[in-house]
Amino acid sequence: MEADDFPAHMNPANPYATPASSAAADPVSFSAFGELVKGWEKLRLLYNGMLLLPGIGVLAVAFSRDSMPLPLAITSGLLCGLGANAAFFGGPLAELYLRAVLFRGEPKPWLRKGLFCGGCFLSFVAMGLFLLGVLLEPMMLSGQPM
């Protein structure tokens, strides 16, 4: 085959090579994505700080009631922290999708604040349910009426 027989997007030297993209990456989308990541990582520090003391309090209650050995309390705390930070990733992911689908990539400060506050609320509800379980467990095991 002659070089002129190949379509314009094919490489005549290697016809099995992937076609070259004519669209360059948009620098605006890179800066918007960088802003999104930096904004949420700053919020992650606040989120971890907000959950640290109540989380230690919940684990202290569980440990002090002799229902949880210390190594299990420490392991549970670490696993809860990892789980909370994994769940935190839903915030930036939701903002990324919502900005792309609903707002054409435009940043909306109220969206980030709303997602962050909603996620914090869910985290505190989960922590409250865990604390409720820790407090009610001895009563349930001993058969005492509530």
PDB file of N, CA, C and O in Angstrom, residues 60-132:
ATOM      1  N   ALA A  60     -13.997   5.296  73.895  1.00  0.00           N
ATOM      2  CA  ALA A  60     -13.721   5.284  75.340  1.00  0.00           C
ATOM      3  C   ALA A  60     -14.900   4.716  76.110  1.00  0.00           C
ATOM      4  O   ALA A  60     -14.717   3.954  77.069  1.00  0.00           O
ATOM      5  N   VAL A  61     -16.108   5.064  75.697  1.00  0.00           N
ATOM      6  CA  VAL A  61     -17.296   4.510  76.352  1.00  0.00           C
ATOM      7  C   VAL A  61     -17.337   3.003  76.145  1.00  0.00           C
ATOM      8  O   VAL A  61     -17.582   2.239  77.076  1.00  0.00           O
ATOM      9  N   ALA A  62     -17.075   2.561  74.921  1.00  0.00           N
ATOM     10  CA  ALA A  62     -17.098   1.125  74.638  1.00  0.00           C
ATOM     11  C   ALA A  62     -16.027   0.401  75.449  1.00  0.00           C
ATOM     12  O   ALA A  62     -16.268  -0.691  75.982  1.00  0.00           O
ATOM     13  N   PHE A  63     -14.857   0.986  75.579  1.00  0.00           N
ATOM     14  CA  PHE A  63     -13.754   0.361  76.323  1.00  0.00           C
ATOM     15  C   PHE A  63     -14.034   0.368  77.824  1.00  0.00           C
ATOM     16  O   PHE A  63     -13.801  -0.623  78.521  1.00  0.00           O
ATOM     17  N   SER A  64     -14.577   1.463  78.342  1.00  0.00           N
ATOM     18  CA  SER A  64     -14.776   1.583  79.790  1.00  0.00           C
ATOM     19  C   SER A  64     -15.893   0.679  80.306  1.00  0.00           C
ATOM     20  O   SER A  64     -15.919   0.349  81.489  1.00  0.00           O
ATOM     21  N   ARG A  65     -16.779   0.262  79.476  1.00  0.00           N
ATOM     22  CA  ARG A  65     -17.875  -0.603  79.915  1.00  0.00           C
ATOM     23  C   ARG A  65     -17.449  -2.076  79.917  1.00  0.00           C
ATOM     24  O   ARG A  65     -18.292  -2.943  80.085  1.00  0.00           O
ATOM     25  N   ASP A  66     -16.176  -2.342  79.740  1.00  0.00           N
ATOM     26  CA  ASP A  66     -15.626  -3.701  79.727  1.00  0.00           C
ATOM     27  C   ASP A  66     -16.244  -4.591  78.656  1.00  0.00           C
ATOM     28  O   ASP A  66     -16.123  -5.807  78.716  1.00  0.00           O
ATOM     29  N   SER A  67     -16.885  -3.999  77.701  1.00  0.00           N
ATOM     30  CA  SER A  67     -17.462  -4.821  76.638  1.00  0.00           C
ATOM     31  C   SER A  67     -16.535  -4.913  75.429  1.00  0.00           C
ATOM     32  O   SER A  67     -16.808  -5.653  74.509  1.00  0.00           O
ATOM     33  N   MET A  68     -15.444  -4.152  75.469  1.00  0.00           N
ATOM     34  CA  MET A  68     -14.539  -4.163  74.328  1.00  0.00           C
ATOM     35  C   MET A  68     -13.095  -4.125  74.819  1.00  0.00           C
ATOM     36  O   MET A  68     -12.700  -3.191  75.507  1.00  0.00           O
ATOM     37  N   PRO A  69     -12.283  -5.127  74.467  1.00  0.00           N
ATOM     38  CA  PRO A  69     -10.863  -5.094  74.849  1.00  0.00           C
ATOM     39  C   PRO A  69     -10.130  -3.946  74.139  1.00  0.00           C
ATOM     40  O   PRO A  69     -10.539  -3.521  73.059  1.00  0.00           O
ATOM     41  N   LEU A  70      -9.051  -3.473  74.755  1.00  0.00           N
ATOM     42  CA  LEU A  70      -8.308  -2.333  74.205  1.00  0.00           C
ATOM     43  C   LEU A  70      -7.820  -2.572  72.770  1.00  0.00           C
ATOM     44  O   LEU A  70      -8.004  -1.696  71.918  1.00  0.00           O
ATOM     45  N   PRO A  71      -7.205  -3.725  72.448  1.00  0.00           N
ATOM     46  CA  PRO A  71      -6.765  -3.902  71.049  1.00  0.00           C
ATOM     47  C   PRO A  71      -7.928  -3.840  70.055  1.00  0.00           C
ATOM     48  O   PRO A  71      -7.795  -3.286  68.967  1.00  0.00           O
ATOM     49  N   LEU A  72      -9.075  -4.364  70.456  1.00  0.00           N
ATOM     50  CA  LEU A  72     -10.243  -4.303  69.575  1.00  0.00           C
ATOM     51  C   LEU A  72     -10.741  -2.866  69.440  1.00  0.00           C
ATOM     52  O   LEU A  72     -11.173  -2.448  68.360  1.00  0.00           O
ATOM     53  N   ALA A  73     -10.688  -2.095  70.522  1.00  0.00           N
ATOM     54  CA  ALA A  73     -11.106  -0.688  70.470  1.00  0.00           C
ATOM     55  C   ALA A  73     -10.202   0.106  69.532  1.00  0.00           C
ATOM     56  O   ALA A  73     -10.686   0.901  68.715  1.00  0.00           O
ATOM     57  N   ILE A  74      -8.895  -0.123  69.634  1.00  0.00           N
ATOM     58  CA  ILE A  74      -7.949   0.591  68.764  1.00  0.00           C
ATOM     59  C   ILE A  74      -8.156   0.183  67.311  1.00  0.00           C
ATOM     60  O   ILE A  74      -8.211   1.032  66.413  1.00  0.00           O
ATOM     61  N   THR A  75      -8.294  -1.115  67.070  1.00  0.00           N
ATOM     62  CA  THR A  75      -8.510  -1.605  65.706  1.00  0.00           C
ATOM     63  C   THR A  75      -9.820  -1.063  65.145  1.00  0.00           C
ATOM     64  O   THR A  75      -9.876  -0.640  63.988  1.00  0.00           O
ATOM     65  N   SER A  76     -10.861  -1.066  65.967  1.00  0.00           N
ATOM     66  CA  SER A  76     -12.153  -0.533  65.517  1.00  0.00           C
ATOM     67  C   SER A  76     -12.051   0.949  65.174  1.00  0.00           C
ATOM     68  O   SER A  76     -12.611   1.399  64.177  1.00  0.00           O
ATOM     69  N   GLY A  77     -11.335   1.697  65.996  1.00  0.00           N
ATOM     70  CA  GLY A  77     -11.155   3.121  65.720  1.00  0.00           C
ATOM     71  C   GLY A  77     -10.425   3.370  64.412  1.00  0.00           C
ATOM     72  O   GLY A  77     -10.809   4.241  63.629  1.00  0.00           O
ATOM     73  N   LEU A  78      -9.366   2.605  64.176  1.00  0.00           N
ATOM     74  CA  LEU A  78      -8.618   2.766  62.921  1.00  0.00           C
ATOM     75  C   LEU A  78      -9.465   2.381  61.712  1.00  0.00           C
ATOM     76  O   LEU A  78      -9.455   3.074  60.689  1.00  0.00           O
ATOM     77  N   LEU A  79     -10.211   1.283  61.830  1.00  0.00           N
ATOM     78  CA  LEU A  79     -11.053   0.860  60.707  1.00  0.00           C
ATOM     79  C   LEU A  79     -12.185   1.853  60.456  1.00  0.00           C
ATOM     80  O   LEU A  79     -12.530   2.121  59.297  1.00  0.00           O
ATOM     81  N   CYS A  80     -12.747   2.402  61.521  1.00  0.00           N
ATOM     82  CA  CYS A  80     -13.789   3.426  61.355  1.00  0.00           C
ATOM     83  C   CYS A  80     -13.218   4.683  60.696  1.00  0.00           C
ATOM     84  O   CYS A  80     -13.867   5.296  59.849  1.00  0.00           O
ATOM     85  N   GLY A  81     -12.003   5.058  61.072  1.00  0.00           N
ATOM     86  CA  GLY A  81     -11.358   6.213  60.444  1.00  0.00           C
ATOM     87  C   GLY A  81     -11.104   5.985  58.965  1.00  0.00           C
ATOM     88  O   GLY A  81     -11.342   6.872  58.140  1.00  0.00           O
ATOM     89  N   LEU A  82     -10.637   4.790  58.617  1.00  0.00           N
ATOM     90  CA  LEU A  82     -10.424   4.466  57.203  1.00  0.00           C
ATOM     91  C   LEU A  82     -11.744   4.452  56.443  1.00  0.00           C
ATOM     92  O   LEU A  82     -11.850   4.960  55.331  1.00  0.00           O
ATOM     93  N   GLY A  83     -12.775   3.872  57.068  1.00  0.00           N
ATOM     94  CA  GLY A  83     -14.086   3.848  56.425  1.00  0.00           C
ATOM     95  C   GLY A  83     -14.668   5.235  56.246  1.00  0.00           C
ATOM     96  O   GLY A  83     -15.271   5.546  55.216  1.00  0.00           O
ATOM     97  N   ALA A  84     -14.498   6.088  57.243  1.00  0.00           N
ATOM     98  CA  ALA A  84     -15.020   7.453  57.149  1.00  0.00           C
ATOM     99  C   ALA A  84     -14.317   8.218  56.031  1.00  0.00           C
ATOM    100  O   ALA A  84     -14.956   8.968  55.289  1.00  0.00           O
ATOM    101  N   ASN A  85     -13.015   8.020  55.888  1.00  0.00           N
ATOM    102  CA  ASN A  85     -12.298   8.716  54.821  1.00  0.00           C
ATOM    103  C   ASN A  85     -12.615   8.135  53.449  1.00  0.00           C
ATOM    104  O   ASN A  85     -12.616   8.855  52.455  1.00  0.00           O
ATOM    105  N   ALA A  86     -12.900   6.840  53.389  1.00  0.00           N
ATOM    106  CA  ALA A  86     -13.348   6.256  52.123  1.00  0.00           C
ATOM    107  C   ALA A  86     -14.720   6.805  51.751  1.00  0.00           C
ATOM    108  O   ALA A  86     -14.982   7.130  50.586  1.00  0.00           O
ATOM    109  N   ALA A  87     -15.603   6.927  52.734  1.00  0.00           N
ATOM    110  CA  ALA A  87     -16.930   7.490  52.479  1.00  0.00           C
ATOM    111  C   ALA A  87     -16.830   8.975  52.114  1.00  0.00           C
ATOM    112  O   ALA A  87     -17.633   9.471  51.320  1.00  0.00           O
ATOM    113  N   PHE A  88     -15.848   9.659  52.676  1.00  0.00           N
ATOM    114  CA  PHE A  88     -15.644  11.087  52.371  1.00  0.00           C
ATOM    115  C   PHE A  88     -15.417  11.277  50.873  1.00  0.00           C
ATOM    116  O   PHE A  88     -15.802  12.300  50.308  1.00  0.00           O
ATOM    117  N   PHE A  89     -14.812  10.289  50.226  1.00  0.00           N
ATOM    118  CA  PHE A  89     -14.512  10.392  48.789  1.00  0.00           C
ATOM    119  C   PHE A  89     -15.792  10.552  47.968  1.00  0.00           C
ATOM    120  O   PHE A  89     -15.746  11.053  46.842  1.00  0.00           O
ATOM    121  N   GLY A  90     -16.930  10.168  48.531  1.00  0.00           N
ATOM    122  CA  GLY A  90     -18.186  10.354  47.819  1.00  0.00           C
ATOM    123  C   GLY A  90     -18.516  11.817  47.588  1.00  0.00           C
ATOM    124  O   GLY A  90     -19.197  12.153  46.614  1.00  0.00           O
ATOM    125  N   GLY A  91     -18.055  12.700  48.461  1.00  0.00           N
ATOM    126  CA  GLY A  91     -18.326  14.130  48.312  1.00  0.00           C
ATOM    127  C   GLY A  91     -17.715  14.723  47.049  1.00  0.00           C
ATOM    128  O   GLY A  91     -18.436  15.286  46.216  1.00  0.00           O
ATOM    129  N   PRO A  92     -16.394  14.605  46.871  1.00  0.00           N
ATOM    130  CA  PRO A  92     -15.817  15.166  45.643  1.00  0.00           C
ATOM    131  C   PRO A  92     -16.313  14.456  44.384  1.00  0.00           C
ATOM    132  O   PRO A  92     -16.479  15.078  43.338  1.00  0.00           O
ATOM    133  N   LEU A  93     -16.573  13.156  44.503  1.00  0.00           N
ATOM    134  CA  LEU A  93     -17.077  12.422  43.344  1.00  0.00           C
ATOM    135  C   LEU A  93     -18.467  12.927  42.955  1.00  0.00           C
ATOM    136  O   LEU A  93     -18.746  13.155  41.781  1.00  0.00           O
ATOM    137  N   ALA A  94     -19.322  13.138  43.954  1.00  0.00           N
ATOM    138  CA  ALA A  94     -20.656  13.666  43.680  1.00  0.00           C
ATOM    139  C   ALA A  94     -20.573  15.073  43.093  1.00  0.00           C
ATOM    140  O   ALA A  94     -21.300  15.403  42.150  1.00  0.00           O
ATOM    141  N   GLU A  95     -19.689  15.899  43.641  1.00  0.00           N
ATOM    142  CA  GLU A  95     -19.558  17.258  43.096  1.00  0.00           C
ATOM    143  C   GLU A  95     -19.063  17.220  41.655  1.00  0.00           C
ATOM    144  O   GLU A  95     -19.553  17.959  40.803  1.00  0.00           O
ATOM    145  N   LEU A  96     -18.113  16.354  41.370  1.00  0.00           N
ATOM    146  CA  LEU A  96     -17.585  16.234  40.010  1.00  0.00           C
ATOM    147  C   LEU A  96     -18.697  15.875  39.034  1.00  0.00           C
ATOM    148  O   LEU A  96     -18.858  16.513  37.988  1.00  0.00           O
ATOM    149  N   TYR A  97     -19.496  14.864  39.376  1.00  0.00           N
ATOM    150  CA  TYR A  97     -20.578  14.447  38.492  1.00  0.00           C
ATOM    151  C   TYR A  97     -21.662  15.517  38.381  1.00  0.00           C
ATOM    152  O   TYR A  97     -22.143  15.805  37.283  1.00  0.00           O
ATOM    153  N   LEU A  98     -22.064  16.093  39.501  1.00  0.00           N
ATOM    154  CA  LEU A  98     -23.120  17.101  39.458  1.00  0.00           C
ATOM    155  C   LEU A  98     -22.692  18.337  38.689  1.00  0.00           C
ATOM    156  O   LEU A  98     -23.478  18.912  37.929  1.00  0.00           O
ATOM    157  N   ARG A  99     -21.438  18.749  38.863  1.00  0.00           N
ATOM    158  CA  ARG A  99     -20.950  19.904  38.101  1.00  0.00           C
ATOM    159  C   ARG A  99     -20.929  19.599  36.620  1.00  0.00           C
ATOM    160  O   ARG A  99     -21.284  20.451  35.801  1.00  0.00           O
ATOM    161  N   ALA A 100     -20.516  18.380  36.259  1.00  0.00           N
ATOM    162  CA  ALA A 100     -20.433  18.031  34.840  1.00  0.00           C
ATOM    163  C   ALA A 100     -21.813  17.900  34.216  1.00  0.00           C
ATOM    164  O   ALA A 100     -22.040  18.367  33.094  1.00  0.00           O
ATOM    165  N   VAL A 101     -22.743  17.283  34.927  1.00  0.00           N
ATOM    166  CA  VAL A 101     -24.055  16.998  34.349  1.00  0.00           C
ATOM    167  C   VAL A 101     -25.007  18.188  34.434  1.00  0.00           C
ATOM    168  O   VAL A 101     -25.687  18.510  33.457  1.00  0.00           O
ATOM    169  N   LEU A 102     -25.052  18.838  35.581  1.00  0.00           N
ATOM    170  CA  LEU A 102     -26.061  19.879  35.784  1.00  0.00           C
ATOM    171  C   LEU A 102     -25.577  21.307  35.553  1.00  0.00           C
ATOM    172  O   LEU A 102     -26.372  22.175  35.203  1.00  0.00           O
ATOM    173  N   PHE A 103     -24.299  21.547  35.776  1.00  0.00           N
ATOM    174  CA  PHE A 103     -23.824  22.932  35.773  1.00  0.00           C
ATOM    175  C   PHE A 103     -22.744  23.207  34.727  1.00  0.00           C
ATOM    176  O   PHE A 103     -22.038  24.206  34.819  1.00  0.00           O
ATOM    177  N   ARG A 104     -22.573  22.311  33.783  1.00  0.00           N
ATOM    178  CA  ARG A 104     -21.597  22.468  32.683  1.00  0.00           C
ATOM    179  C   ARG A 104     -20.195  22.766  33.180  1.00  0.00           C
ATOM    180  O   ARG A 104     -19.459  23.553  32.608  1.00  0.00           O
ATOM    181  N   GLY A 105     -19.834  22.167  34.292  1.00  0.00           N
ATOM    182  CA  GLY A 105     -18.487  22.302  34.827  1.00  0.00           C
ATOM    183  C   GLY A 105     -18.246  23.532  35.671  1.00  0.00           C
ATOM    184  O   GLY A 105     -17.158  23.722  36.202  1.00  0.00           O
ATOM    185  N   GLU A 106     -19.245  24.382  35.797  1.00  0.00           N
ATOM    186  CA  GLU A 106     -19.084  25.607  36.583  1.00  0.00           C
ATOM    187  C   GLU A 106     -19.038  25.284  38.075  1.00  0.00           C
ATOM    188  O   GLU A 106     -19.853  24.512  38.565  1.00  0.00           O
ATOM    189  N   PRO A 107     -18.093  25.857  38.808  1.00  0.00           N
ATOM    190  CA  PRO A 107     -18.061  25.619  40.255  1.00  0.00           C
ATOM    191  C   PRO A 107     -19.232  26.313  40.949  1.00  0.00           C
ATOM    192  O   PRO A 107     -19.585  27.434  40.616  1.00  0.00           O
ATOM    193  N   LYS A 108     -19.827  25.598  41.878  1.00  0.00           N
ATOM    194  CA  LYS A 108     -20.931  26.131  42.679  1.00  0.00           C
ATOM    195  C   LYS A 108     -20.555  25.954  44.144  1.00  0.00           C
ATOM    196  O   LYS A 108     -20.602  24.851  44.670  1.00  0.00           O
ATOM    197  N   PRO A 109     -20.144  27.028  44.840  1.00  0.00           N
ATOM    198  CA  PRO A 109     -19.718  26.900  46.238  1.00  0.00           C
ATOM    199  C   PRO A 109     -20.794  26.307  47.139  1.00  0.00           C
ATOM    200  O   PRO A 109     -20.499  25.539  48.042  1.00  0.00           O
ATOM    201  N   TRP A 110     -22.055  26.600  46.899  1.00  0.00           N
ATOM    202  CA  TRP A 110     -23.135  26.066  47.726  1.00  0.00           C
ATOM    203  C   TRP A 110     -23.242  24.552  47.575  1.00  0.00           C
ATOM    204  O   TRP A 110     -23.647  23.864  48.509  1.00  0.00           O
ATOM    205  N   LEU A 111     -22.884  24.032  46.400  1.00  0.00           N
ATOM    206  CA  LEU A 111     -22.945  22.586  46.181  1.00  0.00           C
ATOM    207  C   LEU A 111     -21.936  21.866  47.066  1.00  0.00           C
ATOM    208  O   LEU A 111     -22.260  20.881  47.742  1.00  0.00           O
ATOM    209  N   ARG A 112     -20.709  22.364  47.104  1.00  0.00           N
ATOM    210  CA  ARG A 112     -19.671  21.754  47.932  1.00  0.00           C
ATOM    211  C   ARG A 112     -20.042  21.837  49.412  1.00  0.00           C
ATOM    212  O   ARG A 112     -19.915  20.864  50.147  1.00  0.00           O
ATOM    213  N   LYS A 113     -20.510  23.016  49.841  1.00  0.00           N
ATOM    214  CA  LYS A 113     -20.892  23.171  51.254  1.00  0.00           C
ATOM    215  C   LYS A 113     -22.050  22.246  51.613  1.00  0.00           C
ATOM    216  O   LYS A 113     -22.065  21.638  52.682  1.00  0.00           O
ATOM    217  N   GLY A 114     -23.019  22.119  50.723  1.00  0.00           N
ATOM    218  CA  GLY A 114     -24.159  21.248  50.975  1.00  0.00           C
ATOM    219  C   GLY A 114     -23.760  19.782  51.051  1.00  0.00           C
ATOM    220  O   GLY A 114     -24.218  19.049  51.940  1.00  0.00           O
ATOM    221  N   LEU A 115     -22.920  19.356  50.134  1.00  0.00           N
ATOM    222  CA  LEU A 115     -22.460  17.967  50.156  1.00  0.00           C
ATOM    223  C   LEU A 115     -21.637  17.687  51.405  1.00  0.00           C
ATOM    224  O   LEU A 115     -21.767  16.631  52.033  1.00  0.00           O
ATOM    225  N   PHE A 116     -20.787  18.638  51.794  1.00  0.00           N
ATOM    226  CA  PHE A 116     -19.954  18.452  52.982  1.00  0.00           C
ATOM    227  C   PHE A 116     -20.817  18.381  54.239  1.00  0.00           C
ATOM    228  O   PHE A 116     -20.638  17.490  55.076  1.00  0.00           O
ATOM    229  N   CYS A 117     -21.760  19.300  54.367  1.00  0.00           N
ATOM    230  CA  CYS A 117     -22.629  19.295  55.559  1.00  0.00           C
ATOM    231  C   CYS A 117     -23.487  18.038  55.607  1.00  0.00           C
ATOM    232  O   CYS A 117     -23.672  17.447  56.677  1.00  0.00           O
ATOM    233  N   GLY A 118     -23.999  17.609  54.469  1.00  0.00           N
ATOM    234  CA  GLY A 118     -24.781  16.378  54.425  1.00  0.00           C
ATOM    235  C   GLY A 118     -23.954  15.160  54.807  1.00  0.00           C
ATOM    236  O   GLY A 118     -24.419  14.285  55.551  1.00  0.00           O
ATOM    237  N   GLY A 119     -22.721  15.095  54.322  1.00  0.00           N
ATOM    238  CA  GLY A 119     -21.839  13.985  54.680  1.00  0.00           C
ATOM    239  C   GLY A 119     -21.468  13.989  56.150  1.00  0.00           C
ATOM    240  O   GLY A 119     -21.410  12.934  56.793  1.00  0.00           O
ATOM    241  N   CYS A 120     -21.222  15.177  56.708  1.00  0.00           N
ATOM    242  CA  CYS A 120     -20.928  15.269  58.150  1.00  0.00           C
ATOM    243  C   CYS A 120     -22.129  14.826  58.969  1.00  0.00           C
ATOM    244  O   CYS A 120     -21.981  14.110  59.960  1.00  0.00           O
ATOM    245  N   PHE A 121     -23.320  15.230  58.548  1.00  0.00           N
ATOM    246  CA  PHE A 121     -24.536  14.812  59.250  1.00  0.00           C
ATOM    247  C   PHE A 121     -24.662  13.290  59.245  1.00  0.00           C
ATOM    248  O   PHE A 121     -24.931  12.683  60.292  1.00  0.00           O
ATOM    249  N   LEU A 122     -24.465  12.669  58.092  1.00  0.00           N
ATOM    250  CA  LEU A 122     -24.544  11.207  58.013  1.00  0.00           C
ATOM    251  C   LEU A 122     -23.480  10.539  58.883  1.00  0.00           C
ATOM    252  O   LEU A 122     -23.743   9.507  59.514  1.00  0.00           O
ATOM    253  N   SER A 123     -22.294  11.125  58.945  1.00  0.00           N
ATOM    254  CA  SER A 123     -21.228  10.565  59.780  1.00  0.00           C
ATOM    255  C   SER A 123     -21.597  10.632  61.258  1.00  0.00           C
ATOM    256  O   SER A 123     -21.376   9.674  62.008  1.00  0.00           O
ATOM    257  N   PHE A 124     -22.158  11.753  61.683  1.00  0.00           N
ATOM    258  CA  PHE A 124     -22.555  11.877  63.089  1.00  0.00           C
ATOM    259  C   PHE A 124     -23.742  10.978  63.424  1.00  0.00           C
ATOM    260  O   PHE A 124     -23.837  10.462  64.534  1.00  0.00           O
ATOM    261  N   VAL A 125     -24.645  10.779  62.478  1.00  0.00           N
ATOM    262  CA  VAL A 125     -25.759   9.841  62.702  1.00  0.00           C
ATOM    263  C   VAL A 125     -25.212   8.423  62.876  1.00  0.00           C
ATOM    264  O   VAL A 125     -25.618   7.699  63.794  1.00  0.00           O
ATOM    265  N   ALA A 126     -24.274   8.028  62.009  1.00  0.00           N
ATOM    266  CA  ALA A 126     -23.680   6.696  62.130  1.00  0.00           C
ATOM    267  C   ALA A 126     -22.952   6.543  63.464  1.00  0.00           C
ATOM    268  O   ALA A 126     -23.055   5.498  64.125  1.00  0.00           O
ATOM    269  N   MET A 127     -22.237   7.587  63.879  1.00  0.00           N
ATOM    270  CA  MET A 127     -21.525   7.533  65.149  1.00  0.00           C
ATOM    271  C   MET A 127     -22.514   7.455  66.318  1.00  0.00           C
ATOM    272  O   MET A 127     -22.296   6.716  67.284  1.00  0.00           O
ATOM    273  N   GLY A 128     -23.609   8.181  66.228  1.00  0.00           N
ATOM    274  CA  GLY A 128     -24.634   8.138  67.270  1.00  0.00           C
ATOM    275  C   GLY A 128     -25.289   6.768  67.367  1.00  0.00           C
ATOM    276  O   GLY A 128     -25.554   6.274  68.469  1.00  0.00           O
ATOM    277  N   LEU A 129     -25.536   6.139  66.225  1.00  0.00           N
ATOM    278  CA  LEU A 129     -26.116   4.801  66.242  1.00  0.00           C
ATOM    279  C   LEU A 129     -25.153   3.797  66.861  1.00  0.00           C
ATOM    280  O   LEU A 129     -25.572   2.898  67.606  1.00  0.00           O
ATOM    281  N   PHE A 130     -23.872   3.941  66.575  1.00  0.00           N
ATOM    282  CA  PHE A 130     -22.870   3.056  67.179  1.00  0.00           C
ATOM    283  C   PHE A 130     -22.839   3.258  68.695  1.00  0.00           C
ATOM    284  O   PHE A 130     -22.811   2.294  69.462  1.00  0.00           O
ATOM    285  N   LEU A 131     -22.851   4.523  69.128  1.00  0.00           N
ATOM    286  CA  LEU A 131     -22.848   4.814  70.563  1.00  0.00           C
ATOM    287  C   LEU A 131     -24.112   4.263  71.225  1.00  0.00           C
ATOM    288  O   LEU A 131     -24.047   3.691  72.318  1.00  0.00           O
ATOM    289  N   LEU A 132     -25.235   4.397  70.569  1.00  0.00           N
ATOM    290  CA  LEU A 132     -26.479   3.852  71.096  1.00  0.00           C
ATOM    291  C   LEU A 132     -26.382   2.334  71.259  1.00  0.00           C
ATOM    292  O   LEU A 132     -26.816   1.778  72.265  1.00  0.00           O
TER     293      LEU A 132
END
